Amino acid sequence: MNKSAKRRLVVVGGIVVIAMLVIVAVAGAGGAASSLSIADVRSGDYQGKKVQVSGSVVADSLESDGSVAHFEIQPEEGTGDASGSSDILVVHYDGALPATFGTGVVAICTGTVEEDNSLTATELVTKCPSKYESAEGSLTVAGLLDQADAMVGESTKVCGYVRGDVNAADADVRFEIESQGATLAVRWDGGMDEAVVDGTAVVVTGALDADGVFVASEQPAIDEAVSE
């Protein structure tokens, strides 16, 4: 084998080695995330590593900074993982929050642990139980608004069809409902069943505020007995 052929062989061999190293590095970077508890993530042993952690969204913890949502999660009730306020994990998520996201909802977050033991999530899904309720005993939107002055601050149920989009939990108005030709804005910062979309018949428990917005006190429920 002449010198020219040997040099070509060395060059080709070097390229193959480099390509293999790149493939291994990419495969390692894209590997499956370790499933951990909140306490594990906060221990400081996983900084810079890809992990998956789940927990209930802490009330009033959601804040937005441009497209980035910042919120806190804590161990789910009944899991036996909770050991106090130290088991609260701060999560940063640059993406659209699902409509099911809200206070008390279980958020399953996948991302990288930062130096301060917070989590920068690249994936976020929620686990929210379905809820159904009868509209019996509830008011229509028109019926509620006809006696709006007397109903401000009074706990009641109102039924109607969702009109338009269901917004994120940090929106001032989560969605609007309509019945008997009248429309009502609903405010709710908790979880939503993903089946609640435009046209869904719902029953909402809460109270009308002085601004004419209905503030829900429970997860809006689907009325199975009604279809559009």
PDB file of N, CA and C in Angstrom, residues 76-127:
ATOM      1  N   GLU A  76     -48.008  15.172  45.680  1.00  0.00           N
ATOM      2  CA  GLU A  76     -49.444  14.927  45.671  1.00  0.00           C
ATOM      3  C   GLU A  76     -49.911  14.454  47.040  1.00  0.00           C
ATOM      4  N   GLU A  77     -51.133  14.797  47.394  1.00  0.00           N
ATOM      5  CA  GLU A  77     -51.706  14.329  48.647  1.00  0.00           C
ATOM      6  C   GLU A  77     -51.837  12.813  48.617  1.00  0.00           C
ATOM      7  N   GLY A  78     -51.479  12.212  49.724  1.00  0.00           N
ATOM      8  CA  GLY A  78     -51.631  10.765  49.828  1.00  0.00           C
ATOM      9  C   GLY A  78     -50.474   9.962  49.277  1.00  0.00           C
ATOM     10  N   THR A  79     -49.432  10.636  48.763  1.00  0.00           N
ATOM     11  CA  THR A  79     -48.306   9.876  48.211  1.00  0.00           C
ATOM     12  C   THR A  79     -47.284   9.510  49.274  1.00  0.00           C
ATOM     13  N   GLY A  80     -47.334  10.208  50.417  1.00  0.00           N
ATOM     14  CA  GLY A  80     -46.369   9.929  51.479  1.00  0.00           C
ATOM     15  C   GLY A  80     -45.032  10.578  51.258  1.00  0.00           C
ATOM     16  N   ASP A  81     -44.916  11.406  50.199  1.00  0.00           N
ATOM     17  CA  ASP A  81     -43.627  12.040  49.904  1.00  0.00           C
ATOM     18  C   ASP A  81     -43.442  13.379  50.607  1.00  0.00           C
ATOM     19  N   ALA A  82     -44.538  14.005  51.017  1.00  0.00           N
ATOM     20  CA  ALA A  82     -44.447  15.355  51.569  1.00  0.00           C
ATOM     21  C   ALA A  82     -43.759  15.350  52.921  1.00  0.00           C
ATOM     22  N   SER A  83     -42.831  16.278  53.101  1.00  0.00           N
ATOM     23  CA  SER A  83     -42.153  16.395  54.394  1.00  0.00           C
ATOM     24  C   SER A  83     -42.048  17.855  54.823  1.00  0.00           C
ATOM     25  N   GLY A  84     -42.887  18.704  54.227  1.00  0.00           N
ATOM     26  CA  GLY A  84     -42.861  20.116  54.614  1.00  0.00           C
ATOM     27  C   GLY A  84     -42.633  21.017  53.421  1.00  0.00           C
ATOM     28  N   SER A  85     -42.491  22.332  53.696  1.00  0.00           N
ATOM     29  CA  SER A  85     -42.364  23.323  52.634  1.00  0.00           C
ATOM     30  C   SER A  85     -41.080  23.159  51.828  1.00  0.00           C
ATOM     31  N   SER A  86     -40.094  22.424  52.388  1.00  0.00           N
ATOM     32  CA  SER A  86     -38.849  22.225  51.655  1.00  0.00           C
ATOM     33  C   SER A  86     -39.066  21.366  50.418  1.00  0.00           C
ATOM     34  N   ASP A  87     -40.193  20.658  50.371  1.00  0.00           N
ATOM     35  CA  ASP A  87     -40.487  19.809  49.221  1.00  0.00           C
ATOM     36  C   ASP A  87     -41.332  20.543  48.180  1.00  0.00           C
ATOM     37  N   ILE A  88     -41.057  21.823  47.996  1.00  0.00           N
ATOM     38  CA  ILE A  88     -41.688  22.601  46.928  1.00  0.00           C
ATOM     39  C   ILE A  88     -40.639  22.859  45.862  1.00  0.00           C
ATOM     40  N   LEU A  89     -40.976  22.535  44.632  1.00  0.00           N
ATOM     41  CA  LEU A  89     -40.046  22.669  43.513  1.00  0.00           C
ATOM     42  C   LEU A  89     -40.498  23.779  42.578  1.00  0.00           C
ATOM     43  N   VAL A  90     -39.577  24.687  42.246  1.00  0.00           N
ATOM     44  CA  VAL A  90     -39.862  25.755  41.287  1.00  0.00           C
ATOM     45  C   VAL A  90     -39.617  25.222  39.879  1.00  0.00           C
ATOM     46  N   VAL A  91     -40.587  25.449  38.996  1.00  0.00           N
ATOM     47  CA  VAL A  91     -40.497  24.974  37.612  1.00  0.00           C
ATOM     48  C   VAL A  91     -40.584  26.166  36.664  1.00  0.00           C
ATOM     49  N   HIS A  92     -39.736  26.179  35.649  1.00  0.00           N
ATOM     50  CA  HIS A  92     -39.774  27.184  34.588  1.00  0.00           C
ATOM     51  C   HIS A  92     -40.129  26.460  33.292  1.00  0.00           C
ATOM     52  N   TYR A  93     -41.139  26.962  32.596  1.00  0.00           N
ATOM     53  CA  TYR A  93     -41.579  26.280  31.368  1.00  0.00           C
ATOM     54  C   TYR A  93     -41.826  27.300  30.266  1.00  0.00           C
ATOM     55  N   ASP A  94     -41.073  27.179  29.187  1.00  0.00           N
ATOM     56  CA  ASP A  94     -41.220  28.083  28.044  1.00  0.00           C
ATOM     57  C   ASP A  94     -42.076  27.381  26.996  1.00  0.00           C
ATOM     58  N   GLY A  95     -43.373  27.607  27.090  1.00  0.00           N
ATOM     59  CA  GLY A  95     -44.299  26.953  26.170  1.00  0.00           C
ATOM     60  C   GLY A  95     -45.723  27.276  26.563  1.00  0.00           C
ATOM     61  N   ALA A  96     -46.660  26.844  25.747  1.00  0.00           N
ATOM     62  CA  ALA A  96     -48.076  27.095  26.021  1.00  0.00           C
ATOM     63  C   ALA A  96     -48.573  26.127  27.089  1.00  0.00           C
ATOM     64  N   LEU A  97     -49.143  26.668  28.149  1.00  0.00           N
ATOM     65  CA  LEU A  97     -49.693  25.819  29.199  1.00  0.00           C
ATOM     66  C   LEU A  97     -50.963  25.143  28.695  1.00  0.00           C
ATOM     67  N   PRO A  98     -51.143  23.865  28.987  1.00  0.00           N
ATOM     68  CA  PRO A  98     -52.386  23.196  28.566  1.00  0.00           C
ATOM     69  C   PRO A  98     -53.586  23.772  29.304  1.00  0.00           C
ATOM     70  N   ALA A  99     -54.746  23.691  28.684  1.00  0.00           N
ATOM     71  CA  ALA A  99     -55.962  24.236  29.302  1.00  0.00           C
ATOM     72  C   ALA A  99     -56.280  23.547  30.618  1.00  0.00           C
ATOM     73  N   THR A 100     -55.798  22.320  30.788  1.00  0.00           N
ATOM     74  CA  THR A 100     -56.056  21.576  32.021  1.00  0.00           C
ATOM     75  C   THR A 100     -55.172  22.023  33.180  1.00  0.00           C
ATOM     76  N   PHE A 101     -54.190  22.886  32.910  1.00  0.00           N
ATOM     77  CA  PHE A 101     -53.261  23.320  33.953  1.00  0.00           C
ATOM     78  C   PHE A 101     -53.956  24.270  34.920  1.00  0.00           C
ATOM     79  N   GLY A 102     -53.652  24.130  36.215  1.00  0.00           N
ATOM     80  CA  GLY A 102     -54.210  25.043  37.203  1.00  0.00           C
ATOM     81  C   GLY A 102     -53.882  24.593  38.609  1.00  0.00           C
ATOM     82  N   THR A 103     -54.325  25.363  39.596  1.00  0.00           N
ATOM     83  CA  THR A 103     -54.073  25.060  40.998  1.00  0.00           C
ATOM     84  C   THR A 103     -54.560  23.659  41.354  1.00  0.00           C
ATOM     85  N   GLY A 104     -53.708  22.883  42.003  1.00  0.00           N
ATOM     86  CA  GLY A 104     -54.081  21.556  42.465  1.00  0.00           C
ATOM     87  C   GLY A 104     -53.954  20.466  41.435  1.00  0.00           C
ATOM     88  N   VAL A 105     -53.732  20.848  40.180  1.00  0.00           N
ATOM     89  CA  VAL A 105     -53.592  19.847  39.126  1.00  0.00           C
ATOM     90  C   VAL A 105     -52.210  19.201  39.216  1.00  0.00           C
ATOM     91  N   VAL A 106     -52.120  17.916  38.935  1.00  0.00           N
ATOM     92  CA  VAL A 106     -50.834  17.233  38.925  1.00  0.00           C
ATOM     93  C   VAL A 106     -50.132  17.517  37.602  1.00  0.00           C
ATOM     94  N   ALA A 107     -48.967  18.168  37.683  1.00  0.00           N
ATOM     95  CA  ALA A 107     -48.173  18.488  36.501  1.00  0.00           C
ATOM     96  C   ALA A 107     -46.996  17.533  36.419  1.00  0.00           C
ATOM     97  N   ILE A 108     -46.831  16.902  35.274  1.00  0.00           N
ATOM     98  CA  ILE A 108     -45.703  15.992  35.033  1.00  0.00           C
ATOM     99  C   ILE A 108     -44.706  16.750  34.172  1.00  0.00           C
ATOM    100  N   CYS A 109     -43.553  17.092  34.750  1.00  0.00           N
ATOM    101  CA  CYS A 109     -42.581  17.994  34.128  1.00  0.00           C
ATOM    102  C   CYS A 109     -41.289  17.246  33.802  1.00  0.00           C
ATOM    103  N   THR A 110     -40.822  17.427  32.576  1.00  0.00           N
ATOM    104  CA  THR A 110     -39.567  16.810  32.142  1.00  0.00           C
ATOM    105  C   THR A 110     -38.613  17.903  31.699  1.00  0.00           C
ATOM    106  N   GLY A 111     -37.397  17.898  32.220  1.00  0.00           N
ATOM    107  CA  GLY A 111     -36.434  18.927  31.852  1.00  0.00           C
ATOM    108  C   GLY A 111     -35.120  18.763  32.593  1.00  0.00           C
ATOM    109  N   THR A 112     -34.399  19.872  32.722  1.00  0.00           N
ATOM    110  CA  THR A 112     -33.058  19.858  33.294  1.00  0.00           C
ATOM    111  C   THR A 112     -33.032  20.565  34.639  1.00  0.00           C
ATOM    112  N   VAL A 113     -32.336  19.965  35.602  1.00  0.00           N
ATOM    113  CA  VAL A 113     -32.206  20.563  36.937  1.00  0.00           C
ATOM    114  C   VAL A 113     -31.141  21.655  36.895  1.00  0.00           C
ATOM    115  N   GLU A 114     -31.503  22.857  37.375  1.00  0.00           N
ATOM    116  CA  GLU A 114     -30.579  23.988  37.381  1.00  0.00           C
ATOM    117  C   GLU A 114     -29.712  23.986  38.643  1.00  0.00           C
ATOM    118  N   GLU A 115     -28.746  24.917  38.692  1.00  0.00           N
ATOM    119  CA  GLU A 115     -27.826  24.984  39.832  1.00  0.00           C
ATOM    120  C   GLU A 115     -28.538  25.324  41.135  1.00  0.00           C
ATOM    121  N   ASP A 116     -29.667  26.051  41.032  1.00  0.00           N
ATOM    122  CA  ASP A 116     -30.411  26.381  42.249  1.00  0.00           C
ATOM    123  C   ASP A 116     -31.453  25.311  42.586  1.00  0.00           C
ATOM    124  N   ASN A 117     -31.344  24.157  41.908  1.00  0.00           N
ATOM    125  CA  ASN A 117     -32.244  23.015  42.103  1.00  0.00           C
ATOM    126  C   ASN A 117     -33.675  23.270  41.643  1.00  0.00           C
ATOM    127  N   SER A 118     -33.872  24.302  40.826  1.00  0.00           N
ATOM    128  CA  SER A 118     -35.154  24.465  40.148  1.00  0.00           C
ATOM    129  C   SER A 118     -35.117  23.609  38.890  1.00  0.00           C
ATOM    130  N   LEU A 119     -36.256  23.510  38.206  1.00  0.00           N
ATOM    131  CA  LEU A 119     -36.331  22.677  37.006  1.00  0.00           C
ATOM    132  C   LEU A 119     -36.744  23.517  35.808  1.00  0.00           C
ATOM    133  N   THR A 120     -35.946  23.485  34.749  1.00  0.00           N
ATOM    134  CA  THR A 120     -36.330  24.106  33.482  1.00  0.00           C
ATOM    135  C   THR A 120     -36.932  23.007  32.621  1.00  0.00           C
ATOM    136  N   ALA A 121     -38.250  23.048  32.475  1.00  0.00           N
ATOM    137  CA  ALA A 121     -38.974  21.980  31.790  1.00  0.00           C
ATOM    138  C   ALA A 121     -39.084  22.250  30.297  1.00  0.00           C
ATOM    139  N   THR A 122     -38.900  21.209  29.519  1.00  0.00           N
ATOM    140  CA  THR A 122     -39.104  21.282  28.071  1.00  0.00           C
ATOM    141  C   THR A 122     -40.379  20.552  27.669  1.00  0.00           C
ATOM    142  N   GLU A 123     -40.910  19.753  28.581  1.00  0.00           N
ATOM    143  CA  GLU A 123     -42.166  19.043  28.336  1.00  0.00           C
ATOM    144  C   GLU A 123     -43.049  19.177  29.576  1.00  0.00           C
ATOM    145  N   LEU A 124     -44.340  19.346  29.351  1.00  0.00           N
ATOM    146  CA  LEU A 124     -45.279  19.490  30.472  1.00  0.00           C
ATOM    147  C   LEU A 124     -46.621  18.878  30.075  1.00  0.00           C
ATOM    148  N   VAL A 125     -47.063  17.925  30.857  1.00  0.00           N
ATOM    149  CA  VAL A 125     -48.398  17.370  30.684  1.00  0.00           C
ATOM    150  C   VAL A 125     -49.078  17.380  32.046  1.00  0.00           C
ATOM    151  N   THR A 126     -50.409  17.347  32.034  1.00  0.00           N
ATOM    152  CA  THR A 126     -51.148  17.385  33.294  1.00  0.00           C
ATOM    153  C   THR A 126     -51.995  16.136  33.449  1.00  0.00           C
ATOM    154  N   LYS A 127     -52.287  15.842  34.684  1.00  0.00           N
ATOM    155  CA  LYS A 127     -53.126  14.694  35.016  1.00  0.00           C
ATOM    156  C   LYS A 127     -54.287  15.219  35.837  1.00  0.00           C
TER     157      LYS A 127
END
